[in-house]
Short mmCIF file of C-alpha atoms in Angstrom, two decimals:
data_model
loop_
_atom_site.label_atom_id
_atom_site.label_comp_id
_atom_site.label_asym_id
_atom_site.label_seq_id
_atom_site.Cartn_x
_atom_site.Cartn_y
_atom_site.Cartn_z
CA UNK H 1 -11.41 142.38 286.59
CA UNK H 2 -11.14 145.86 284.93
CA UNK H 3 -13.87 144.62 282.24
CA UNK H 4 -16.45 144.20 284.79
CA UNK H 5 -19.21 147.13 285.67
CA UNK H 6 -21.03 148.00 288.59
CA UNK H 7 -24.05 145.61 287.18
CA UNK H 8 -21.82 142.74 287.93
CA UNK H 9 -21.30 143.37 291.88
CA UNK H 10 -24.86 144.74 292.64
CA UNK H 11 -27.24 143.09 295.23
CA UNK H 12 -30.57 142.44 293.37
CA UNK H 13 -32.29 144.33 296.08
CA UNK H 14 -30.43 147.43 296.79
CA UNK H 15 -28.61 147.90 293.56
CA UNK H 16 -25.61 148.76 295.01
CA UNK H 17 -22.25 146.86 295.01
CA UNK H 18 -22.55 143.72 297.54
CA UNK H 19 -22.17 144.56 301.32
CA UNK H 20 -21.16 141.33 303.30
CA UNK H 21 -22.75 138.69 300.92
CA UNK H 22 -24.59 135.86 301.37
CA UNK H 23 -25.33 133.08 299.05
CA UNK H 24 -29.29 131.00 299.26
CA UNK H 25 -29.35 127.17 297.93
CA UNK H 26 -31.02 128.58 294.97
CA UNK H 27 -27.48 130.41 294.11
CA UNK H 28 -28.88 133.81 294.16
CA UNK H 29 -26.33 136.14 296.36
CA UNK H 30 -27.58 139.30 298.38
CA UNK H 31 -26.45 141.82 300.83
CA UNK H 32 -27.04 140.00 304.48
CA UNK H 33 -29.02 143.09 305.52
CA UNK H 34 -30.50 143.52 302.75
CA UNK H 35 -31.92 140.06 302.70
CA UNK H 36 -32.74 140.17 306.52
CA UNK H 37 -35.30 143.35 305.52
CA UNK H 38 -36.68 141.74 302.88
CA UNK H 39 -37.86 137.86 305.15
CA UNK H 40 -38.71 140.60 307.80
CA UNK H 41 -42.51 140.12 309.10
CA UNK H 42 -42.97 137.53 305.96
CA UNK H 43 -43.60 133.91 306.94
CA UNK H 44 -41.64 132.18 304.11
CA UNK H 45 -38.11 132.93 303.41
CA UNK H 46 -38.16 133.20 299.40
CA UNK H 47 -35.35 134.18 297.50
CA UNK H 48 -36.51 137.49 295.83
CA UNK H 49 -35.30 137.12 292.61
CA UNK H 50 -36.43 132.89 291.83
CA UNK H 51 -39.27 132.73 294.84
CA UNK H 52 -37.64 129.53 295.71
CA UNK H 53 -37.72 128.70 299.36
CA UNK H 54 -34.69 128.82 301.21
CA UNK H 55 -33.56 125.99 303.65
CA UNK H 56 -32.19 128.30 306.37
CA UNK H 57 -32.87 131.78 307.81
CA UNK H 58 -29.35 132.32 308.50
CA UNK H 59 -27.54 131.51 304.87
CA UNK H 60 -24.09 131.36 304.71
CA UNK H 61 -21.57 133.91 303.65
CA UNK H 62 -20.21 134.14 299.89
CA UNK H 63 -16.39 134.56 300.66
CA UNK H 64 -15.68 134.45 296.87
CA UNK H 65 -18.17 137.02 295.47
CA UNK H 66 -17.08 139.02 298.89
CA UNK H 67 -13.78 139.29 297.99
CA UNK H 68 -14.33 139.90 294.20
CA UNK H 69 -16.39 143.08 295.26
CA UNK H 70 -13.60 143.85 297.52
CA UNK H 71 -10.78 143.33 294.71
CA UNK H 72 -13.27 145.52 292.43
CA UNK H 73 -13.34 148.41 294.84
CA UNK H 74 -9.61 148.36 294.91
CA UNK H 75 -9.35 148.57 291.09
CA UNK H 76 -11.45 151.62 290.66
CA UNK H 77 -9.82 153.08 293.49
CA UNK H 78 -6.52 152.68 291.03
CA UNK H 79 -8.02 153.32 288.08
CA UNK H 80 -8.99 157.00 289.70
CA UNK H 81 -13.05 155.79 288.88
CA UNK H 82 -14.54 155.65 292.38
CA UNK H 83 -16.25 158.73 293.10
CA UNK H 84 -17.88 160.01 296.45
CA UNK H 85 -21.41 158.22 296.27
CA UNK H 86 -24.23 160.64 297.01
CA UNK H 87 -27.06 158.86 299.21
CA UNK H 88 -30.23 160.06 299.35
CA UNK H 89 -29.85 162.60 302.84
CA UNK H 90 -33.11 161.40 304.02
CA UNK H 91 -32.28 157.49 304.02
CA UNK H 92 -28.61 157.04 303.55
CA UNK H 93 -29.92 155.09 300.13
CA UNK H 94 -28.16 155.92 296.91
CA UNK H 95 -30.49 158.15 294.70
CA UNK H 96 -31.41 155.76 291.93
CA UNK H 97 -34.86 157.87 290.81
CA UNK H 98 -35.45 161.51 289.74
CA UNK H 99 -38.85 163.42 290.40
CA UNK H 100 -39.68 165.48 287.47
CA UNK H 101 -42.26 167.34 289.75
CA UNK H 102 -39.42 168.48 292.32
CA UNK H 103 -36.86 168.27 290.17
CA UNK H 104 -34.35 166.69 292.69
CA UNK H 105 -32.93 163.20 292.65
CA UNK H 106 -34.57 160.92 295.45
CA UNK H 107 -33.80 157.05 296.30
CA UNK H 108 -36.81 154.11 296.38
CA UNK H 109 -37.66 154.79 299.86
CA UNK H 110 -38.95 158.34 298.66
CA UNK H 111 -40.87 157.57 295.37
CA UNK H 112 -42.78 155.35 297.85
CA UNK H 113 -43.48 158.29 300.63
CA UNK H 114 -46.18 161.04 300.81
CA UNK H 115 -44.00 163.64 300.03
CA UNK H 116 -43.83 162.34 296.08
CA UNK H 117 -47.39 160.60 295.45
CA UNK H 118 -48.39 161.18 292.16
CA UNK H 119 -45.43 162.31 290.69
CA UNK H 120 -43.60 161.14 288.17
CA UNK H 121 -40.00 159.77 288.25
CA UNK H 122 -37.40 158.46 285.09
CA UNK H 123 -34.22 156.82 286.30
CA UNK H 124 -31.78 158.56 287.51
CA UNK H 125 -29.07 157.90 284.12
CA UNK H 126 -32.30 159.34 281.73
CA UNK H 127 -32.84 161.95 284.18
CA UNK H 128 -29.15 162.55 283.92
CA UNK H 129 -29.02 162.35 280.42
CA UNK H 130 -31.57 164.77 279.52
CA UNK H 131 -30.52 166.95 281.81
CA UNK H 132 -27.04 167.30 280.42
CA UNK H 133 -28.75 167.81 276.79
CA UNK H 134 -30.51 170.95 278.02
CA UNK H 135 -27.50 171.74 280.00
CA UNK H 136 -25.37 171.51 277.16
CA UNK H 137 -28.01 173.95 275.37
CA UNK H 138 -27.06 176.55 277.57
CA UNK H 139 -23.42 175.93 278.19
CA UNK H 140 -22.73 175.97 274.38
CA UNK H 141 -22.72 179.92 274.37
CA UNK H 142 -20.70 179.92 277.29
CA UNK H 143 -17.71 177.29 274.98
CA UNK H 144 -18.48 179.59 272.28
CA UNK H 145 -17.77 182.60 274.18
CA UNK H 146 -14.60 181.08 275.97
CA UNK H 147 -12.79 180.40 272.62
CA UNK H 148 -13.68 183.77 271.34
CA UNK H 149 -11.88 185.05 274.31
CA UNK H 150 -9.12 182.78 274.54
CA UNK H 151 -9.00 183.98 270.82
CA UNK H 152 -8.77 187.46 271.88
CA UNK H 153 -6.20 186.69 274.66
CA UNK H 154 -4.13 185.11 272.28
CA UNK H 155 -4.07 187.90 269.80
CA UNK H 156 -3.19 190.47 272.63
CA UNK H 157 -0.56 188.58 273.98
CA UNK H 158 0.65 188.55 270.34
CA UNK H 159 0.44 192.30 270.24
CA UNK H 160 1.91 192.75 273.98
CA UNK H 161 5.08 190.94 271.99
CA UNK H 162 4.85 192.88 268.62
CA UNK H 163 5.02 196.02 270.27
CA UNK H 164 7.85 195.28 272.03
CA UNK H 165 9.41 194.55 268.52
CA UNK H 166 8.06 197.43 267.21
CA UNK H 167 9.75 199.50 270.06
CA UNK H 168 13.27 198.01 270.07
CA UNK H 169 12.83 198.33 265.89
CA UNK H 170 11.90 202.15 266.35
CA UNK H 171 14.26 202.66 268.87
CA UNK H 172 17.15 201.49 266.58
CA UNK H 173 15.66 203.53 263.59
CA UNK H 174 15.87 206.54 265.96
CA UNK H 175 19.47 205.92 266.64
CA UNK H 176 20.32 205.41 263.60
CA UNK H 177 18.95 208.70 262.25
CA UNK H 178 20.39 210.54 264.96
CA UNK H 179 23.62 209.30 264.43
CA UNK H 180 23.70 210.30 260.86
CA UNK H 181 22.80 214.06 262.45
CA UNK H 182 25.43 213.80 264.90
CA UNK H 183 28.03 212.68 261.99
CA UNK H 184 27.03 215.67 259.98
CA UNK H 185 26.83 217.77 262.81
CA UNK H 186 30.76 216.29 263.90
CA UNK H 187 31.89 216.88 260.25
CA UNK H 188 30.78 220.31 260.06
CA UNK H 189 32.21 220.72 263.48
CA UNK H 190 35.59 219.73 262.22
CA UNK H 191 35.25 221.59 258.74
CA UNK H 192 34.67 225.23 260.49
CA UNK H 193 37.50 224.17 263.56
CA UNK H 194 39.67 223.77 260.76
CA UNK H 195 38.85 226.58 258.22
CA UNK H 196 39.39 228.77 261.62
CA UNK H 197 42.87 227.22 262.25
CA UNK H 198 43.75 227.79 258.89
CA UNK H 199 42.61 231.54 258.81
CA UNK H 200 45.13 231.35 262.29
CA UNK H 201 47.83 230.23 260.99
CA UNK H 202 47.99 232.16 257.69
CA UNK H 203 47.28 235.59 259.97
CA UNK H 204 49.36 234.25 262.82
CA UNK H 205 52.31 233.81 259.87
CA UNK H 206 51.96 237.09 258.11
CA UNK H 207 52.16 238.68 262.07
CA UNK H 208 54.93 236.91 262.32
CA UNK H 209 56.69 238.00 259.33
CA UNK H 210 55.84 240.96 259.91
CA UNK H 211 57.00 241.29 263.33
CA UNK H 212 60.75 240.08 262.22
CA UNK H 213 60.85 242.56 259.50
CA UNK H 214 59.82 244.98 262.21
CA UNK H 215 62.37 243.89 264.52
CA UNK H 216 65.47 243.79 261.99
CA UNK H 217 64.13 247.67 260.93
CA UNK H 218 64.23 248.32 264.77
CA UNK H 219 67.67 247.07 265.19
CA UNK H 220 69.17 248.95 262.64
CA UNK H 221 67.86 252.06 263.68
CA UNK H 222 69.03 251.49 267.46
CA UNK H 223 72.45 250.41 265.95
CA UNK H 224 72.37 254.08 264.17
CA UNK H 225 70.56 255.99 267.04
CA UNK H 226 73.56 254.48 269.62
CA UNK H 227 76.73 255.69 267.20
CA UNK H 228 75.11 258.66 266.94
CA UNK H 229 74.55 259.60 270.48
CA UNK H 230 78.50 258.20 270.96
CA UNK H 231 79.49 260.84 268.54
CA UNK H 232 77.49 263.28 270.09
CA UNK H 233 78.91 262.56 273.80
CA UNK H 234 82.68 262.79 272.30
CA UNK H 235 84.99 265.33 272.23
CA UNK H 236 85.44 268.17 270.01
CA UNK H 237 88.19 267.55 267.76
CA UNK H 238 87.19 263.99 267.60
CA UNK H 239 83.20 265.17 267.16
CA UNK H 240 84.45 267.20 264.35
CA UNK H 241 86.36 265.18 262.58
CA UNK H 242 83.66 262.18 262.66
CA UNK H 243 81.00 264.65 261.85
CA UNK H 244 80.72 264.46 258.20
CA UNK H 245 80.59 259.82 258.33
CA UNK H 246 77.84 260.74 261.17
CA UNK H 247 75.89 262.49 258.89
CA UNK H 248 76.29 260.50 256.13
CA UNK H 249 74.87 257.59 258.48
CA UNK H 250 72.22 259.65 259.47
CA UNK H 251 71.18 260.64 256.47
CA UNK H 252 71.24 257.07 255.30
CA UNK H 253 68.30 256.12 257.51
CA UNK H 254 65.27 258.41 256.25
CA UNK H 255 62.25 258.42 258.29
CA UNK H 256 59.46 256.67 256.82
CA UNK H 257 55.86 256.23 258.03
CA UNK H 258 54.53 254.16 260.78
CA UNK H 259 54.14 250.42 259.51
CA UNK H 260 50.41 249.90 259.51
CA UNK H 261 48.39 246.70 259.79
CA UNK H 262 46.38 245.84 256.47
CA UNK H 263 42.18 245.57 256.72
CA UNK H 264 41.78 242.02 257.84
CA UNK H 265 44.39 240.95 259.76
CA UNK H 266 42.38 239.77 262.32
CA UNK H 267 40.52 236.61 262.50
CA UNK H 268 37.03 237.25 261.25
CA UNK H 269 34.74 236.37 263.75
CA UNK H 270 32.00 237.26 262.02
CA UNK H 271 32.13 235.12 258.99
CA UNK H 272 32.94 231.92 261.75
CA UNK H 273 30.01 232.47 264.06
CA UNK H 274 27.35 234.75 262.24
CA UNK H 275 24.41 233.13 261.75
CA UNK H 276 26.35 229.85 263.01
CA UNK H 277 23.29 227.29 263.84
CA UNK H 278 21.05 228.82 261.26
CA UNK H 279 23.82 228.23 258.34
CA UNK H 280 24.22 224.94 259.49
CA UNK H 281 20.64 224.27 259.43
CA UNK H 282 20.44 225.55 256.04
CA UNK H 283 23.03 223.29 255.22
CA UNK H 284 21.62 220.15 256.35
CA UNK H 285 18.56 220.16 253.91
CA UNK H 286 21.05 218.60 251.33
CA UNK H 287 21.42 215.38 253.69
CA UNK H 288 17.03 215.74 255.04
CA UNK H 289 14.10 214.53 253.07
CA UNK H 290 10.64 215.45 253.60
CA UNK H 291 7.76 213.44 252.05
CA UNK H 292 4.43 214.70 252.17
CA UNK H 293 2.47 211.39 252.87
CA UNK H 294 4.16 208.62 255.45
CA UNK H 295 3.09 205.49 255.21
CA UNK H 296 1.53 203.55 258.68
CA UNK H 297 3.13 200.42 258.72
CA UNK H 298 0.33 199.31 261.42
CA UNK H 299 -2.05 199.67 258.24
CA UNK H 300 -0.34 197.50 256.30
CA UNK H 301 -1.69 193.96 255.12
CA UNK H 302 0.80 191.70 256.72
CA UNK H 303 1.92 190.47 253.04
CA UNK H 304 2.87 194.44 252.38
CA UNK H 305 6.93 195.43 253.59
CA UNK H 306 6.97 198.78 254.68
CA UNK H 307 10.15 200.57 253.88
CA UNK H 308 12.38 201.71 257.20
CA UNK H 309 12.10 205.84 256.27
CA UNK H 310 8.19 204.49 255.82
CA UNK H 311 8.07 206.29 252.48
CA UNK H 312 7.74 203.18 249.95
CA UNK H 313 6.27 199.30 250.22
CA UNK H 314 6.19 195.94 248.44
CA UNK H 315 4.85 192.69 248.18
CA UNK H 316 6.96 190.14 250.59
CA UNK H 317 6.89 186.98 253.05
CA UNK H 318 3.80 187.08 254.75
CA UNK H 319 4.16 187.42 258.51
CA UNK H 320 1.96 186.95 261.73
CA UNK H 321 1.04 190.11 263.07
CA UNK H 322 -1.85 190.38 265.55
CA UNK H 323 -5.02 192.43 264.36
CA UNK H 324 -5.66 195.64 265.26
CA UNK H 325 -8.49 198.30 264.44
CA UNK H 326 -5.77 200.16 262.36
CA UNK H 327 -4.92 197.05 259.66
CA UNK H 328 -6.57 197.63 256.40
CA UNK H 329 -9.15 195.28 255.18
CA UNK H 330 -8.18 195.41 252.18
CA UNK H 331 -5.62 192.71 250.65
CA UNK H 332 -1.74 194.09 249.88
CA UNK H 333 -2.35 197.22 250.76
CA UNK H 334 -1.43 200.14 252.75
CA UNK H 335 -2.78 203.54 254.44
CA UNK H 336 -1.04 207.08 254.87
CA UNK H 337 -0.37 208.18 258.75
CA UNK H 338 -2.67 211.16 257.84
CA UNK H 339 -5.90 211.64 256.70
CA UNK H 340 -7.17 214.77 254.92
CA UNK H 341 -10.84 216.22 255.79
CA UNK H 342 -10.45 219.88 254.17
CA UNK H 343 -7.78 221.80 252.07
CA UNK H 344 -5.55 220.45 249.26
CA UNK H 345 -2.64 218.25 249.20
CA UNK H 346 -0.69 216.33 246.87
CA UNK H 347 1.39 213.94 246.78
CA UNK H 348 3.91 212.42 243.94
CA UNK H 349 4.44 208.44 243.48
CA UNK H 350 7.08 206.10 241.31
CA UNK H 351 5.20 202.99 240.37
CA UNK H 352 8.73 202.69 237.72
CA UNK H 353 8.01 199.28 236.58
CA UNK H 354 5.39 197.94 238.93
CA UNK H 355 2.98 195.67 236.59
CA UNK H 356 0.52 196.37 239.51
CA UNK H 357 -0.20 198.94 241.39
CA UNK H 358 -3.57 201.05 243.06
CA UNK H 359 -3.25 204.70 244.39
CA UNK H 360 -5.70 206.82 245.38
CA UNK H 361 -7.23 207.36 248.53
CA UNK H 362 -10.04 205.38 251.08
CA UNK H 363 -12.21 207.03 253.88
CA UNK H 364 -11.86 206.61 257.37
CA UNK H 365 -15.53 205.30 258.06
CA UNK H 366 -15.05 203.03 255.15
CA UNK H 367 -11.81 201.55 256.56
CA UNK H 368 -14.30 200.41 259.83
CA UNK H 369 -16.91 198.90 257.51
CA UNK H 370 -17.38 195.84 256.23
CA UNK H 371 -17.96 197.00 252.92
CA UNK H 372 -14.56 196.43 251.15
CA UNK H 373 -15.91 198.63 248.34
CA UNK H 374 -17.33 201.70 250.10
CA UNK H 375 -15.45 204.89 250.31
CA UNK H 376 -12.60 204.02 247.90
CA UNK H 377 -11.47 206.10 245.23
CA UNK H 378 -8.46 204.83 242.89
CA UNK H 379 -7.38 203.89 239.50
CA UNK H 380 -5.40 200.57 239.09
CA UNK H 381 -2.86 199.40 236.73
CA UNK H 382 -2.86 195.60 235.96
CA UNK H 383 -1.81 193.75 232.98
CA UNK H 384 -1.17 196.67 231.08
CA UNK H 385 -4.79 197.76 231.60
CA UNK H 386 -5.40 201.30 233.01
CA UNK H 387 -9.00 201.64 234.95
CA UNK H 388 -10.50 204.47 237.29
CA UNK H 389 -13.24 203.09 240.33
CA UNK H 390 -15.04 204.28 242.85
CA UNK H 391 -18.07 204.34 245.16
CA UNK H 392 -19.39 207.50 243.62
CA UNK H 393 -19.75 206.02 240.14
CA UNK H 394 -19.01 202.89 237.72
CA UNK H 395 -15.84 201.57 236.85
CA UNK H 396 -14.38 203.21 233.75
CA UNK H 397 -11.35 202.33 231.41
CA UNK H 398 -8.25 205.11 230.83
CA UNK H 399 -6.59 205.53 227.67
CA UNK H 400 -2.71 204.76 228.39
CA UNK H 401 -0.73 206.30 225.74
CA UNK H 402 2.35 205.71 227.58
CA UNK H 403 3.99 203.77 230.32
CA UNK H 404 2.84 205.66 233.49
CA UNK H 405 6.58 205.59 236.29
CA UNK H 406 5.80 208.78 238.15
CA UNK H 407 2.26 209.81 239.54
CA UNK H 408 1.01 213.02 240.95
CA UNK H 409 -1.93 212.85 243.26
CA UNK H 410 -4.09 215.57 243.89
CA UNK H 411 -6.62 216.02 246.41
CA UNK H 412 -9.00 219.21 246.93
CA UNK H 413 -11.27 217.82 250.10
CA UNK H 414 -13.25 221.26 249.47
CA UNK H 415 -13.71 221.33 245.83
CA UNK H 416 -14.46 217.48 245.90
CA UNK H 417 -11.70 216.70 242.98
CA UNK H 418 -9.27 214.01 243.42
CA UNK H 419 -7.01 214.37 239.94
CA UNK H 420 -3.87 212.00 239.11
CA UNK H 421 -1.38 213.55 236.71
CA UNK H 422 1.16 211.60 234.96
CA UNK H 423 4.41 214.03 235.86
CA UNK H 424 6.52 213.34 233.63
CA UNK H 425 5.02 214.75 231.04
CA UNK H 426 2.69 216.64 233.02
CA UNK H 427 -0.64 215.27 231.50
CA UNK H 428 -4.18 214.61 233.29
CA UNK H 429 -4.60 211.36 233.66
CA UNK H 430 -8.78 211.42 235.50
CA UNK H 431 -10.26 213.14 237.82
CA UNK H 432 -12.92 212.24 240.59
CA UNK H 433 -15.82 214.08 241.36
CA UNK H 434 -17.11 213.82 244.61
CA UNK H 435 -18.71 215.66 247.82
CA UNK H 436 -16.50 214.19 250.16
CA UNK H 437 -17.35 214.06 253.68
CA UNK H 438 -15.49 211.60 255.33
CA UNK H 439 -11.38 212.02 256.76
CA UNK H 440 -9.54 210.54 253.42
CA UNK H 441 -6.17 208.66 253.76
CA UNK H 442 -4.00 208.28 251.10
CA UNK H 443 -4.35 204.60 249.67
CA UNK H 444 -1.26 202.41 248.10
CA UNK H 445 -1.72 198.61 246.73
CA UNK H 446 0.66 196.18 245.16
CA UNK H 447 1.39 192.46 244.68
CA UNK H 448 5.03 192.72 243.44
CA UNK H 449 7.78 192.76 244.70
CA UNK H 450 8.69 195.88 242.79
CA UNK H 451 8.54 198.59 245.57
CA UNK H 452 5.77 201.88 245.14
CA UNK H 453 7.38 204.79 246.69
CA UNK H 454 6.16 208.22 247.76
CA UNK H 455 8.83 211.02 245.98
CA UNK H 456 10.01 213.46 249.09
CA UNK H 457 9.84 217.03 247.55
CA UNK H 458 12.35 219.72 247.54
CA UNK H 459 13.76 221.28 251.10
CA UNK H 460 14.20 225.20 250.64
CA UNK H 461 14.88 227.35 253.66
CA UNK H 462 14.08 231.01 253.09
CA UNK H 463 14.46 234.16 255.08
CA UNK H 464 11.37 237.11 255.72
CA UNK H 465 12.85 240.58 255.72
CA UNK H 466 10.91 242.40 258.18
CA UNK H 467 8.88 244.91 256.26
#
């Protein structure tokens, strides 16, 4: 049953699947009322298909092809392929032609009718099919568009993810950093505490020792004073004859100056809490680092590993990280946080034994276009080969008399020099000449795994007497 088609179970007349069928002597099978229209006002009853005259004007009912169109109705119905028939709303017929004039899908009782004389008509599956060509035509666009959005979607529910990666990783850099400051901080804490205990105890023992010396001194001389005075209050004869041991005693306790504290027998409050927070400050530019370009790990080509203090990078893993505006078009390489668009800076870099490496810097309109070559100034190291390009002029070999490990990079946005110096041994390496007039960022590239690392210059801290 399920290889048969509609073709199979339509009435020669209507074209639609058999309703109540009858069968002529000629074997032909039709809908009864289909039949009845067609003998209506006509004098011979001819089958329509074979002209062969039937024997009756009443022919009997085909019971078997009945219930085969009955059994075929119930198999599309589970086979989820029997859709809501449209009829023609004029006739109740089913819509079997389509007028090219009115563009609308009609059955054979209109193509016959006033309303469509002259016009023409292709059946309704050509009709169909061109129709879906040119509607194809136009939907295309609409596909195209779709994926390019789904596209999109995808990508920002990718970044809707990645930044809350990016925030839990930040968040436990923060930490992190702020827990080596409060460790310092505790530390130092504990090392004044105790240097002012100490000072306490050493002052709060020589008081004490001082104090008992005091006190014996004190005693003896009461011990003396109290004999004395006993004498004194005695009687004559006995005060006499006593006096000379009295005086002796007396005598034996000469009067001495007032015991006096020494200069800095107090704690010294000054030298605990002068200048606390700033000398504590001061102090903490042995543990800080400051470097002068930081890297923007949302620059970096997803192949580049950004270092956690963002200072160096190296070729990894790759990884899937959604686009963004930010991420550098350019393969294994990465951007500074901060671009430059007047003044000069510098910046020092260790390639150490990086076999390749770029620096230099790239402009900020030239990051947006899709010129990988425009706005880049550099030199690049690669298989021992030393070479200086840019936009504003050819590329040009660099005599390498040594093996470059630390890099200075100088940039004067006014002057419209961009020099690289090889500092250690403090020797000009090329210089750019350029009128620049786009924001520069500082540039890094490498394919090894060998990380490039920005040097953090020296922390000073220095006091301005007022004048």
């Amino acid at each position: 049953m399920s290889s048969k088609s509609d073709e199979d179970f339509s009435c020669p007349i209507c074209h639609d699947i058999y309703k109540d069928p009858v069968v002529l002597s000629c074997s032909h099978s039709f809908c009864k009322a289909c039949l009845q229209r067609w003998w209506r006002g006509k004098q011979d009853l001819l089958c329509p298909c074979c002209k062969s005259k039937s024997s009756t004007g009443n022919p009997p009912r085909n019971l078997a092809l009945k219930n085969l169109c009955e059994a075929f109705f119930k198999e599309r119905d589970r086979r989820g392929s029997v859709k809501s028939e449209v009829l023609c709303s004029l006739h109740a017929e089913k819509l079997r032609l389509f007028c090219l004039d009115h563009k609308e899908a009609v059955c054979l009782v209109c193509r016959d009718s006033k309303k469509h004389t002259d016009h023409t008509f292709r059946p309704i599956d050509e009709a169909a099919q061109d129709h879906r060509e040119e509607l194809q035509k136009h939907l295309k666009p609409l596909q195209e568009k779709l994926k390019k959005l789904e596209q999109v979607k995808a990508n920002w529910d990718q970044t809707a993810q990645h930044i809350q990666v990016q925030a839990r990783h930040t968040e436990k850099q923060i930490q992190e950093q702020f827990e080596k400051l409060r460790q310092f901080l505790k530390k130092e804490e504990e090392a004044r505490i105790t240097a002012l205990r100490e000072e306490e105890q050493q002052k709060s023992k020589m008081m004490k020792e001082k104090n008992e010396a005091l006190s014996r001194d004190i005693a003896a001389l009461s011990h003396t004073v109290r004999v004395t005075e006993k004498e004194l209050r005695a009687e004559d004869a006995s005060f006499l004859f006593n006096y000379k041991a009295a005086v002796d005693r007396v005598q034996q306790r000469p009067l001495q100056d007032d015991p006096q504290l020494l200069p800095g027998a107090l704690i010294d409050e000054a030298k605990h809490l002068g200048n606390l927070t700033f000398n504590i400050w001061n102090k903490m530019k042995e543990m800080v680092s400051y470097t002068p370009v930081i890297l923007d790990p949302n620059t970096a080509d997803p192949e580049l590993v950004v270092s956690e203090d963002l200072t160096s990078v190296r070729s990894g893993e790759r990884r899937q990280l959604p686009k963004n505006t930010e991420r550098t078009k350019f393969s294994c390489s990465a951007l500074g946080c901060q671009g430059f668009d007047s003044g000069t800076h510098s910046w020092d870099v260790e390639v150490g034994d990086n076999k390749d490496w770029e620096l230099g810097v790239l402009g900020e309109h030239s990051q947006m276009s899709k010129s990988l070559q425009a706005g880049l100034w550099r030199i690049m190291f690669f298989n021992t080969k030393l070479t200086a390009f840019s936009t504003s002029g050819p590329e040009q070999d660099l005599s390498l008399k040594k093996k470059l490990q630390r890099i200075r990079v100088c940039l004067d946005f006014d002057e419209g020099e961009l020099s690289f110096y090889d500092l250690d041994s403090n020797t000009h390496i090329h210089t750019f000449k350029h009128t620049f007039t786009d924001t520069l960022f500082p540039y890094i590239y490498t394919e090894s795994r060998l990380a490039v690392k920005i040097l953090p210059v020296k922390v000073s801290v220095t006091v301005e007497q007022p004048s």
